[in-house]
Short mmCIF file of C-alpha atoms and ligand atoms in Angstrom, two decimals:
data_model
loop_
_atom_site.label_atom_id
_atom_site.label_comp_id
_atom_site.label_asym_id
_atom_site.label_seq_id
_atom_site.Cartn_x
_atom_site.Cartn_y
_atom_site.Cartn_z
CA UNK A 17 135.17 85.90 129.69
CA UNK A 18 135.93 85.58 133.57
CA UNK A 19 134.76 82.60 135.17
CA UNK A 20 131.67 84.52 136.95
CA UNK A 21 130.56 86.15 133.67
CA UNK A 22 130.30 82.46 132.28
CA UNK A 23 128.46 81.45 135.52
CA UNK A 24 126.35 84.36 135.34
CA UNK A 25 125.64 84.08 131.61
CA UNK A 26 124.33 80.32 132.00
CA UNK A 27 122.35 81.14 134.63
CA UNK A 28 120.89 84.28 132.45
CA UNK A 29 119.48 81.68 130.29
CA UNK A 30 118.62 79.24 132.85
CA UNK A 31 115.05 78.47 132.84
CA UNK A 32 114.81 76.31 135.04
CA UNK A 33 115.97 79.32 138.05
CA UNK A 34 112.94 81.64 136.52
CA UNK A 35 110.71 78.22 136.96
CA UNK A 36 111.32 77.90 140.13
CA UNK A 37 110.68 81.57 141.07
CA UNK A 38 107.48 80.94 139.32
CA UNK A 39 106.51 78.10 140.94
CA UNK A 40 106.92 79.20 144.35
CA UNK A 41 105.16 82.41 143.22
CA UNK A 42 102.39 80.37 142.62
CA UNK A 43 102.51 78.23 145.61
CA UNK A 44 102.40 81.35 147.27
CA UNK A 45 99.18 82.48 145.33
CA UNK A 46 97.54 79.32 145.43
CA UNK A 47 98.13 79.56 149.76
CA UNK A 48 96.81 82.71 150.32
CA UNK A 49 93.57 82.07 151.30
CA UNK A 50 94.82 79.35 153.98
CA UNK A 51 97.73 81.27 155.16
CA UNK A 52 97.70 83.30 158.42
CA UNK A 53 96.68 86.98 157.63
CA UNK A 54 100.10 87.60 159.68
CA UNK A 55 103.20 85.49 160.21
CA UNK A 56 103.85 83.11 163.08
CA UNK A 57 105.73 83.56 165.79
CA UNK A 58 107.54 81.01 164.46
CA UNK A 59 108.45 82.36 160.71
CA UNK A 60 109.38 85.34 162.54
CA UNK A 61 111.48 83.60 164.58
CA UNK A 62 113.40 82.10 161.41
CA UNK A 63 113.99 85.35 159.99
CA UNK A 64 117.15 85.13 161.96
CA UNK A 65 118.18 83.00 159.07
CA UNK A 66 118.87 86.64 157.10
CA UNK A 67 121.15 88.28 159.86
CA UNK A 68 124.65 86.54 158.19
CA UNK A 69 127.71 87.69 156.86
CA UNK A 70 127.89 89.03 153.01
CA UNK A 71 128.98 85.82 151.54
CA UNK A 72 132.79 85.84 150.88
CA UNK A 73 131.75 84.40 146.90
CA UNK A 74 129.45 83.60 144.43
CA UNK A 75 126.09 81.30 146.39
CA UNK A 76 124.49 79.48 143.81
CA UNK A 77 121.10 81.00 142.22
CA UNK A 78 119.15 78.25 143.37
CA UNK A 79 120.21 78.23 146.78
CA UNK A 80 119.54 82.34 146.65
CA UNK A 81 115.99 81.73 145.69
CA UNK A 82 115.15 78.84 147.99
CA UNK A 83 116.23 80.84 151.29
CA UNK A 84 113.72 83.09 150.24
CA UNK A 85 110.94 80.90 149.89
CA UNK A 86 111.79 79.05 153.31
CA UNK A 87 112.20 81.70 154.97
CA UNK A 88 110.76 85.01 153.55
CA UNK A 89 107.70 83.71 152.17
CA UNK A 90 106.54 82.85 155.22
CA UNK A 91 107.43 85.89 157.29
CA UNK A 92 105.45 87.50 154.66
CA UNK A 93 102.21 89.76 155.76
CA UNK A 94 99.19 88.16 153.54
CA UNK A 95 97.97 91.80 152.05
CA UNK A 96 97.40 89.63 148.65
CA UNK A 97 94.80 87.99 150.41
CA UNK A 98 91.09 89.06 151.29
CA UNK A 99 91.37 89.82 155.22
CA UNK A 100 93.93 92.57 155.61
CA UNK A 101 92.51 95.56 156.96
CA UNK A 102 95.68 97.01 158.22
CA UNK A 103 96.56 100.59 157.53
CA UNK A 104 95.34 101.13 154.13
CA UNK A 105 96.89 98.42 151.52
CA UNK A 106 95.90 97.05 147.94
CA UNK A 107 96.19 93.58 146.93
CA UNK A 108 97.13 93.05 143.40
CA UNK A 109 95.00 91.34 140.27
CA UNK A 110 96.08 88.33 138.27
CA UNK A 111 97.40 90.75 134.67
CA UNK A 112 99.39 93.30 137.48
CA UNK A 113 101.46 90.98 138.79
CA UNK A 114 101.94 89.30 135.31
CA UNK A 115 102.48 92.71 133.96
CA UNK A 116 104.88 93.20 136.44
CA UNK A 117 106.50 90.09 135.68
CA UNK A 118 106.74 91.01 131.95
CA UNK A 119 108.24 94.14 132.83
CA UNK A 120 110.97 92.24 135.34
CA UNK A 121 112.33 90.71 132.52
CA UNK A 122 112.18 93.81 129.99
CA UNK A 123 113.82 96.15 132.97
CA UNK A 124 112.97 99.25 131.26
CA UNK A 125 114.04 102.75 132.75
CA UNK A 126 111.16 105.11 132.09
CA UNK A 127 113.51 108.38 132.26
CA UNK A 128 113.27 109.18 128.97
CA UNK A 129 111.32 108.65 125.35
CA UNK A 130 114.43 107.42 124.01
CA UNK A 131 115.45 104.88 126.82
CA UNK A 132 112.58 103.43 126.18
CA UNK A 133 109.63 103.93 124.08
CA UNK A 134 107.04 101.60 125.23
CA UNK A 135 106.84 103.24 128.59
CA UNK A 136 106.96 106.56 127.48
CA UNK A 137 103.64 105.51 125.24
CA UNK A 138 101.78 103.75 128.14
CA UNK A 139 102.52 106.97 130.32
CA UNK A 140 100.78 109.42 127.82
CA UNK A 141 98.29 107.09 127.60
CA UNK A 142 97.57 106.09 130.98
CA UNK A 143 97.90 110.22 131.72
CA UNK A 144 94.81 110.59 129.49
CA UNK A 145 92.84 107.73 130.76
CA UNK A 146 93.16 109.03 134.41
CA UNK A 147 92.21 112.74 133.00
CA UNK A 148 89.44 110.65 131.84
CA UNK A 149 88.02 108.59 134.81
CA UNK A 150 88.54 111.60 137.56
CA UNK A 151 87.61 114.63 135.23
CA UNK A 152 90.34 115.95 135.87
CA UNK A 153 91.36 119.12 133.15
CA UNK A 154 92.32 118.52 130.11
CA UNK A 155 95.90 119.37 130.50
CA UNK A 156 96.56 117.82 133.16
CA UNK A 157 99.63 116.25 133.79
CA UNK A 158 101.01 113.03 135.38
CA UNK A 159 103.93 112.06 136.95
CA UNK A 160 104.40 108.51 138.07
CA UNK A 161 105.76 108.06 141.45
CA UNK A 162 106.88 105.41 143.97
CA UNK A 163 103.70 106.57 145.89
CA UNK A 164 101.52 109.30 147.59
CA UNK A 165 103.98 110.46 150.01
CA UNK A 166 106.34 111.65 147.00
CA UNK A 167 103.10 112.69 144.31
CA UNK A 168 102.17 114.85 147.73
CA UNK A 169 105.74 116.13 147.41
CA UNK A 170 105.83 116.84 143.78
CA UNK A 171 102.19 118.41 143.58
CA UNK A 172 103.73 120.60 146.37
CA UNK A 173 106.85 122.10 144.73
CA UNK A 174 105.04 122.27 141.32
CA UNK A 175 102.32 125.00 143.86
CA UNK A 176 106.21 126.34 145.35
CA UNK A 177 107.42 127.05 142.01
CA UNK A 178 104.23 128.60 140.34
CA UNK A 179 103.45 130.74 143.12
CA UNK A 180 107.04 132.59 143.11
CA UNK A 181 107.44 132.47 139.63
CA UNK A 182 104.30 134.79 139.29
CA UNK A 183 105.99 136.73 142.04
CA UNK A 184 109.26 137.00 139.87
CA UNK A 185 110.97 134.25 141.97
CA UNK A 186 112.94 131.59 140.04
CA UNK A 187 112.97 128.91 142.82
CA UNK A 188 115.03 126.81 140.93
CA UNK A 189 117.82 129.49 140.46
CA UNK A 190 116.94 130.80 143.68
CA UNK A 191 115.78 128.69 146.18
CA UNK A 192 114.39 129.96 149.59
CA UNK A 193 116.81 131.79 151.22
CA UNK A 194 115.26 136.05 150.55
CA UNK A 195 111.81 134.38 148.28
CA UNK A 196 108.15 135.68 149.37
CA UNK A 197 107.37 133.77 152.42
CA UNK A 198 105.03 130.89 151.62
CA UNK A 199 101.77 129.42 153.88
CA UNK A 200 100.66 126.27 153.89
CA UNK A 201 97.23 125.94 155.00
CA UNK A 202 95.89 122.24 156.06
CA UNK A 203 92.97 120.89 158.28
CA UNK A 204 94.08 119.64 161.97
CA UNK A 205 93.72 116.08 160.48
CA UNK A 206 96.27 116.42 157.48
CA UNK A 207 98.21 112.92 156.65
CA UNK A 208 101.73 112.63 158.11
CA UNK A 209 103.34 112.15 154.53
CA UNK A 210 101.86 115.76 153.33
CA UNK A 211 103.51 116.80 156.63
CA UNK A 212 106.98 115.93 155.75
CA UNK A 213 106.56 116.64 152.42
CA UNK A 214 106.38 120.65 153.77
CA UNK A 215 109.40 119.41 155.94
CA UNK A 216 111.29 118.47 152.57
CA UNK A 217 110.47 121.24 150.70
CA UNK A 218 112.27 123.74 153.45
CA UNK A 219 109.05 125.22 154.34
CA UNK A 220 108.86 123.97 158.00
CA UNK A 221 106.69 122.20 159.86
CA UNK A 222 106.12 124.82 162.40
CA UNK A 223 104.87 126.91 160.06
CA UNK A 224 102.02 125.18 158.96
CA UNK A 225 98.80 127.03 160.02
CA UNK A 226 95.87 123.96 160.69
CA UNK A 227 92.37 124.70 160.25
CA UNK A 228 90.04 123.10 162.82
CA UNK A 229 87.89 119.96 161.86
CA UNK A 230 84.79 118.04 162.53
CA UNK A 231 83.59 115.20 163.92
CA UNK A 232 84.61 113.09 160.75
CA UNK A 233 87.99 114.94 159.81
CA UNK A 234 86.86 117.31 157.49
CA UNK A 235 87.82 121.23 157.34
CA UNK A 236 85.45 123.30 158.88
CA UNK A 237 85.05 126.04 155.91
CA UNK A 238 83.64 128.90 158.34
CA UNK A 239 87.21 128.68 160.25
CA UNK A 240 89.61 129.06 157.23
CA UNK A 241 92.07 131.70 157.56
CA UNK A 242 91.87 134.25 154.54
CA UNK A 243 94.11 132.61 151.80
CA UNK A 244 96.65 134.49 149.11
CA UNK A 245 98.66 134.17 146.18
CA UNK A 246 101.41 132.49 148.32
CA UNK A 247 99.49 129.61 149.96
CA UNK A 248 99.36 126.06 149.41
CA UNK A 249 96.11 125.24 150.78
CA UNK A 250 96.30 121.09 151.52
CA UNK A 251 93.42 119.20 150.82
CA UNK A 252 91.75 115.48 151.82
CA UNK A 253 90.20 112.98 149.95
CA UNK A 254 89.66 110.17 152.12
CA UNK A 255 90.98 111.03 155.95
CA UNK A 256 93.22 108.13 156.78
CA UNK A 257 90.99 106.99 159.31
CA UNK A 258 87.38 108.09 158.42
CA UNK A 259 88.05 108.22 154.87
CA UNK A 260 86.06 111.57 155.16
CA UNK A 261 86.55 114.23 151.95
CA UNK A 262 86.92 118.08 152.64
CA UNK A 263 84.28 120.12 150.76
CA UNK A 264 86.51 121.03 147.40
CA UNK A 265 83.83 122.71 146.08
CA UNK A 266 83.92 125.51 148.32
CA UNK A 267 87.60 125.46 149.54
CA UNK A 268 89.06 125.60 146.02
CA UNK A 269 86.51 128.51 145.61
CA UNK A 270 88.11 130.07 148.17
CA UNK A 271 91.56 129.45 147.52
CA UNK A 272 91.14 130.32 143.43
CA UNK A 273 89.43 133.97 144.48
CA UNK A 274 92.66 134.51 146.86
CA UNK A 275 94.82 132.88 144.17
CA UNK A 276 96.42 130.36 146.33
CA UNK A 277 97.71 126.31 145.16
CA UNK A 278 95.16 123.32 146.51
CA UNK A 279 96.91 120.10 146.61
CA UNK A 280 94.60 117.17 147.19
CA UNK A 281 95.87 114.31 149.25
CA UNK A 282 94.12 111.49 147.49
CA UNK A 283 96.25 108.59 148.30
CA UNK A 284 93.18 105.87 148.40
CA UNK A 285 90.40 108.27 148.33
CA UNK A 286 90.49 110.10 144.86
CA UNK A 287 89.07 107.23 142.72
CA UNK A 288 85.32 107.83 144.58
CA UNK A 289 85.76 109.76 141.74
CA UNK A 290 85.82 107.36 138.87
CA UNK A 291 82.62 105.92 141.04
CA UNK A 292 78.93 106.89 139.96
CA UNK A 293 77.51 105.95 143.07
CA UNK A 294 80.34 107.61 145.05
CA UNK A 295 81.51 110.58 142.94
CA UNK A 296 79.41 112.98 144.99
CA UNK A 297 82.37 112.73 147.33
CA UNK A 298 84.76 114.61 145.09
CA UNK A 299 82.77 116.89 143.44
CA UNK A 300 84.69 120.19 142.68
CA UNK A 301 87.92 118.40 142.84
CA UNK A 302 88.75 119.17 139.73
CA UNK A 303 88.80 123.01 140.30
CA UNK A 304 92.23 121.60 142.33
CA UNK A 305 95.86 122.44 140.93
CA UNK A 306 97.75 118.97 141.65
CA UNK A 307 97.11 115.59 143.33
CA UNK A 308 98.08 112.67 145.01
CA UNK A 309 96.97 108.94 144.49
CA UNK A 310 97.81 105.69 144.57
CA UNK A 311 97.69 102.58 142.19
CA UNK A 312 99.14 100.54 144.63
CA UNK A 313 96.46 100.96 147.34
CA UNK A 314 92.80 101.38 145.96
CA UNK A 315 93.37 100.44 142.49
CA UNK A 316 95.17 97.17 143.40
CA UNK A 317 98.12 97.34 141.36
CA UNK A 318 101.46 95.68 142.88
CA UNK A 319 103.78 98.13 144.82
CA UNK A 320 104.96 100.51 144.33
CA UNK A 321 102.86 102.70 141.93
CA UNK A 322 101.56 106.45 142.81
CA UNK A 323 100.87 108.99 140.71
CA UNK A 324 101.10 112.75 140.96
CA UNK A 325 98.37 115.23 139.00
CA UNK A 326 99.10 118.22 138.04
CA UNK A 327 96.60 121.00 135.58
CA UNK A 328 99.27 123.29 135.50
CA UNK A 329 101.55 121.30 132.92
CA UNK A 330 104.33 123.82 133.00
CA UNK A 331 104.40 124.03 136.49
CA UNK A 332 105.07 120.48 137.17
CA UNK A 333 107.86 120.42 134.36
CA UNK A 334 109.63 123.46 135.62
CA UNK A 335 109.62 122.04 139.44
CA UNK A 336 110.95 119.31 138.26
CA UNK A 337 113.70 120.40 135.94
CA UNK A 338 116.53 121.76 138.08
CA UNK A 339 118.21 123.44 134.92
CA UNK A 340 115.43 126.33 135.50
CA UNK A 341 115.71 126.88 131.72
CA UNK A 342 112.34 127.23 130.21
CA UNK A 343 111.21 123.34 129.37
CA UNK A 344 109.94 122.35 126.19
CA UNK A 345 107.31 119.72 126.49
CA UNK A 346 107.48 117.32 123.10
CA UNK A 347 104.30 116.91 121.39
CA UNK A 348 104.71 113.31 119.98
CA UNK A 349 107.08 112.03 122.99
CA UNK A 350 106.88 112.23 126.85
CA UNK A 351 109.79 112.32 127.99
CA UNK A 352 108.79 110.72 132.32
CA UNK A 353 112.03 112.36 134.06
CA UNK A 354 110.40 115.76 133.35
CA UNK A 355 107.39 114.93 135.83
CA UNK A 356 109.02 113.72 138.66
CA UNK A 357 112.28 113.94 140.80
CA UNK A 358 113.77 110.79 139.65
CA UNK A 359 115.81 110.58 136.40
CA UNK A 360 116.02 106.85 136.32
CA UNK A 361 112.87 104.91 137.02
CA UNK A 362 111.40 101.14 136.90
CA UNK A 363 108.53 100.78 134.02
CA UNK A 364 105.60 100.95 137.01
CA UNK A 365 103.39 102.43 134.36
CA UNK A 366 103.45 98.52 132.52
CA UNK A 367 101.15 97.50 135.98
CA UNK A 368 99.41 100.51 136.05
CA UNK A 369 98.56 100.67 132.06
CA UNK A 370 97.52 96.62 132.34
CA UNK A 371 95.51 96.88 135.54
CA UNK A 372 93.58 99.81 133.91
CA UNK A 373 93.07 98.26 130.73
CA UNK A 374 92.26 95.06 131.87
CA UNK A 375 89.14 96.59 134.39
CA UNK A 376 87.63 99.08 132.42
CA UNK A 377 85.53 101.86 132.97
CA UNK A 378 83.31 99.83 134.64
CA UNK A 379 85.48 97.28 136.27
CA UNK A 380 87.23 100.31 137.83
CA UNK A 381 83.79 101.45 139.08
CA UNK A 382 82.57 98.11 140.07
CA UNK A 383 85.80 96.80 142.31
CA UNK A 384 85.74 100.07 144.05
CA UNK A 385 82.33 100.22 145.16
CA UNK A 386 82.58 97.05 146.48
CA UNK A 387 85.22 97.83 148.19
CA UNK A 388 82.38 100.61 149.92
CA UNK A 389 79.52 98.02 150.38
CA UNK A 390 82.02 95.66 152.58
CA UNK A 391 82.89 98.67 154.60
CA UNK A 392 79.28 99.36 155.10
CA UNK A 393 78.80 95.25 155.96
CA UNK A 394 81.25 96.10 158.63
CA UNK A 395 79.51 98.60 160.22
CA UNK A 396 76.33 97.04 160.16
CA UNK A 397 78.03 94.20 161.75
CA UNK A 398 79.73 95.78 164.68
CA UNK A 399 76.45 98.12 165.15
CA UNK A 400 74.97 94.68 166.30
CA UNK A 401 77.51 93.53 168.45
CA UNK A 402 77.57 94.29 171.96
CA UNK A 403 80.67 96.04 173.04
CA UNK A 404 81.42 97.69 169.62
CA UNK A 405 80.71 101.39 169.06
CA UNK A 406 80.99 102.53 165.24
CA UNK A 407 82.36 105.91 165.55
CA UNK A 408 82.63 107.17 161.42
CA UNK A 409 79.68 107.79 159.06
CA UNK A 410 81.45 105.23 156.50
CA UNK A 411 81.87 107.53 153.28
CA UNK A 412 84.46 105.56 151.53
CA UNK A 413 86.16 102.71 152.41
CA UNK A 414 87.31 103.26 156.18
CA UNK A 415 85.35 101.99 159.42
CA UNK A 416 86.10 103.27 162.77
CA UNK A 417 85.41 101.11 165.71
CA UNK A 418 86.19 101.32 169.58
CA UNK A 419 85.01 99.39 172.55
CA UNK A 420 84.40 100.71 175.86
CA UNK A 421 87.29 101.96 177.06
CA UNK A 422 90.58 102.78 176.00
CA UNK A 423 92.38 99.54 177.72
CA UNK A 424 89.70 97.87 176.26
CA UNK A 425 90.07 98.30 172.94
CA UNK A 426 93.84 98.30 172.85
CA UNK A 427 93.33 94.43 174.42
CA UNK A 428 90.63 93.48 171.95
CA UNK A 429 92.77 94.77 169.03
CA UNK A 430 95.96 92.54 170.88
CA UNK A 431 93.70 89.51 170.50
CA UNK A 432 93.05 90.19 166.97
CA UNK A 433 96.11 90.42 166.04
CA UNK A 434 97.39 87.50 167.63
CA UNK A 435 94.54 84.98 166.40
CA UNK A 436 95.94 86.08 162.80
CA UNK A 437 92.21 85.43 160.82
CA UNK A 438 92.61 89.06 159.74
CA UNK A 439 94.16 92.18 160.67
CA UNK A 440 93.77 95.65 161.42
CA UNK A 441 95.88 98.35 163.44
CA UNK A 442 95.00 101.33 166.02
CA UNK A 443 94.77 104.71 166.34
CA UNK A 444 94.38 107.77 167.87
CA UNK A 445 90.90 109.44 166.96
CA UNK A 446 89.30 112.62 168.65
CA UNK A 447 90.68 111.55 172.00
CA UNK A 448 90.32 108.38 172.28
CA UNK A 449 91.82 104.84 171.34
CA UNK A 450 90.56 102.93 167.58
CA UNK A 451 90.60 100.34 165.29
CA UNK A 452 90.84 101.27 161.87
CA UNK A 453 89.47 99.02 159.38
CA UNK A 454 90.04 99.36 155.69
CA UNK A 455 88.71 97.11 153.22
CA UNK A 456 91.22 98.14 150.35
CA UNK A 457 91.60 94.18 148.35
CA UNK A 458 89.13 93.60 145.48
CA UNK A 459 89.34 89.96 146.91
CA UNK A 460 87.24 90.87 150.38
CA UNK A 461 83.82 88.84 150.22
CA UNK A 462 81.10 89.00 152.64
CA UNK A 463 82.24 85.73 154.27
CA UNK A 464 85.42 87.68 154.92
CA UNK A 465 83.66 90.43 156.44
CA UNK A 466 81.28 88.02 158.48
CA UNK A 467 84.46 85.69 159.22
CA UNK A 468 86.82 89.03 160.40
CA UNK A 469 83.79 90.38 162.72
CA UNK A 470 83.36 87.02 164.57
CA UNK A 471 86.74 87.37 165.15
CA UNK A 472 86.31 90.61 166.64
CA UNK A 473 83.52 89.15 168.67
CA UNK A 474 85.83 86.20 170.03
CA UNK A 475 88.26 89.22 171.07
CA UNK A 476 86.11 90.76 172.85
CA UNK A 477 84.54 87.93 174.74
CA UNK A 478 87.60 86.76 175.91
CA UNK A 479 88.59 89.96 177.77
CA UNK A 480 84.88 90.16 179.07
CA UNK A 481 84.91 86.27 180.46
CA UNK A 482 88.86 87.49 181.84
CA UNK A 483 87.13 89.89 184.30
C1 PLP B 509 98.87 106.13 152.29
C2 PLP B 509 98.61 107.58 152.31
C3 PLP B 509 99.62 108.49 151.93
C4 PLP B 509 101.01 108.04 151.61
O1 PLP B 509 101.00 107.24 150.46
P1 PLP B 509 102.19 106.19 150.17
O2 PLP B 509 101.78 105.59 148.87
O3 PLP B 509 102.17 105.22 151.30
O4 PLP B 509 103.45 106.96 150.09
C5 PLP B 509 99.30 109.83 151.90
N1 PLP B 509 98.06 110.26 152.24
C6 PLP B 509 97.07 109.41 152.61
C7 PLP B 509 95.74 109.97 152.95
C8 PLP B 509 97.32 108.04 152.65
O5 PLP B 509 96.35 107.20 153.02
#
């Protein structure tokens, strides 16, 4: 053995190193209701602790791990905690990070049946439990992703594939260059991620043909194009800033008479579906060929966990198997590689599979609507405050605010930020300058809400007293 293998052996078995990851893990926990919603100026300051040199050896373990907790925990955004309203972001729940900690130490890679079993179990399983809680067909497939931004990629090039293979295409074999010409069809309001995705997959950008929408986001059905059977008609669940849902009931009529793909963009917004009092919001969703959603936002699993849907089984496989060969789906195995791009892949389905057992049906239900009812508590909230205009009907999760004026509301938001008791970012919505709020952590109480919106207040107070 070399003299590093002997170090790095010892340490394998060290304890005492895992302890102490632990234990500062749990300081961490135990601090997140204290800690500043957003780092100081000063942690951010000591980050210049991390621009060095690569060490020229071996650094102890010990002294690895303690730079980290001096100086990255506290540079750390506090998104575990209960007042982080910022873009749209998940906490995580006491058995996903201990999942995830299980499955740190097990380091499985979920390409294959064979590399190792477990996964490939909680996979089929968790594939038929999300079937389950969003209705979606019964052969419905899953792939599980690093996130929306690649399941809206996926979903997409499962839609590519299908519709030129029933035009006699092989894209695979193939590719673009001479195949049918595809459309891509998506409201004015489409998410930036399903935009690159169309980038990625060689269709261009330019060619996308946007549909006008409403007041909250949503495709106005009476101005869609006429659709075919080479479309990909993009769908919303959950507008990144309203949270508004297109009306899937009568675009995926639409699209299904033409014979055209629907992807649905569900990144946070497709579990309203696994809500009674919510589900309304999705209904004929399921009449969709593939989508997108996250664990790690809504659902509250750690990062990074999405998950790509598709109810054309075949279609996902043979998009993602670049041998082009016809792809033989095992009955008693699932085999993960064939459902997404990756071939090697971290066991993100051991979070996913715990967080979903642990909750339930109803505990599913429950944490997201919730999640709703704080939303609404913020719009009630700023709807009584002078200098606050609510400009969303709150469907889901997302509130909308903006004060009087552009300037205005950029300042407040600057004040916000800066007193660090929660956070939220801006926006660009119909014309004029937002805050988006997004209550997206099971942990957000009404005291948070009450607590965040006094902040607010305080913002805005200052820059009126300023004048
Ligand atoms: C967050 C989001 C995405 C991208 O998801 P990631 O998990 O961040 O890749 C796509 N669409 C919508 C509507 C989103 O909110």
């Amino acid at each position: 053995m070399s003299p590093l293998q002997t170090k790095l052996f010892a340490d394998f078995t060290d304890r005492s190193i895992q302890e102490l990851a632990h234990q500062h893990g749990l300081d961490y926990v135990d601090g997140v209701g204290e800690r500043t919603v957003f780092p100081t100026e000063d942690a951010l300051h000591e980050l210049r602790q991390f621009h060095e040199e690569l060490p020229a050896g071996p650094v102890p373990a010990r002294e690895v791990i303690e730079q980290l907790q001096r100086y990255g925990a506290p540079a750390t955004v506090n998104t575990a905690g209960s007042r982080y309203f910022g873009f749209v972001t998940g906490s995580y729940t006491a058995v996903g990070a201990a999942a995830k900690v299980m499955s740190t130490y097990w380091d499985q890679n979920s390409a294959l049946a064979v590399m190792s079993p477990i996964c490939a179990t909680l996979e089929a399983t968790v594939e038929g439990w999300l079937r389950d809680l969003l209705k979606l067909p019964e052969q419905t497939a899953a792939g599980f992703v690093s996130g929306s931004s690649l399941a809206n990629f996926v979903g997409l090039a499962a839609g590519r594939y299908r519709l030129l293979q029933r035009r006699g295409w092989d894209f695979n074999e193939q590719g673009l260059n001479g195949a049918p010409k595809l459309r891509i069809v998506t409201g004015d309001k489409a998410h930036s991620s399903a935009k690159k995705a169309v980038a990625l997959l060689g269709l261009g950008m330019a060619n996308i043909e946007y549909v006008p929408t409403d007041d909250e986001g949503r495709i106005i059905v009476a101005s869609m194009p006429a659709l075919d059977d080479l479309t990909l008609l993009i769908l919303q669940a959950g507008e990144v800033n309203s949270g508004a849902y297109d009306d899937f009931e009568q675009l995926c009529d639409l699209a299904k008479a033409a014979g055209a793909w629907v992807h649905i963009d569900g990144a946070f917004g497709l579990w309203a579906a696994a809500v009674p009092e919510l589900s309304h919001l999705t209904k004929g969703m399921d009449k969709a060929d593939s989508w997108a959603v996250d664990g790690h936002k809504t659902l509250n699993t750690p990062y990074d966990c999405g998950i790509v849907l598709c109810a054309d089984r075949t279609a996902l496989a043979g998009a993602m198997n670049s041998t082009g060969s016809y792809i033989v789906v095992s009955e008693n195995s699932r085999d993960g590689m064939f459902f997404t791009p990756d071939m090697s892949r971290r066991g993100r389905i051991i979070e996913l599979w715990a967080t979903l057992k642990h909750l339930g049906r109803s505990g599913v239900a429950s944490m997201i609507y919730t999640m709703h009812e704080r939303a609404r508590q913020f719009a009630q909230l700023f709807g009584e405050l002078p200098g606050f205009t609510v400009a969303n009907e709150v469907a889901f999760n997302q509130v909308i605010v903006h004060c009087a004026t552009d300037e205005l509301t950029d300042a407040v938001l600057k004040n916000v930020q800066e007193a660090r008791e929660c956070w939220a970012g801006g926006s660009l919505w119909q014309g004029r300058k937002i805050i988006r709020i997004s209550v997206c952590s099971w942990q957000t109480t009404e005291a948070d809400v009450v607590r965040s919106v006094r902040s607010f207040q305080r913002a805005w107070e200052k820059e009126e007293t300023s004048k």
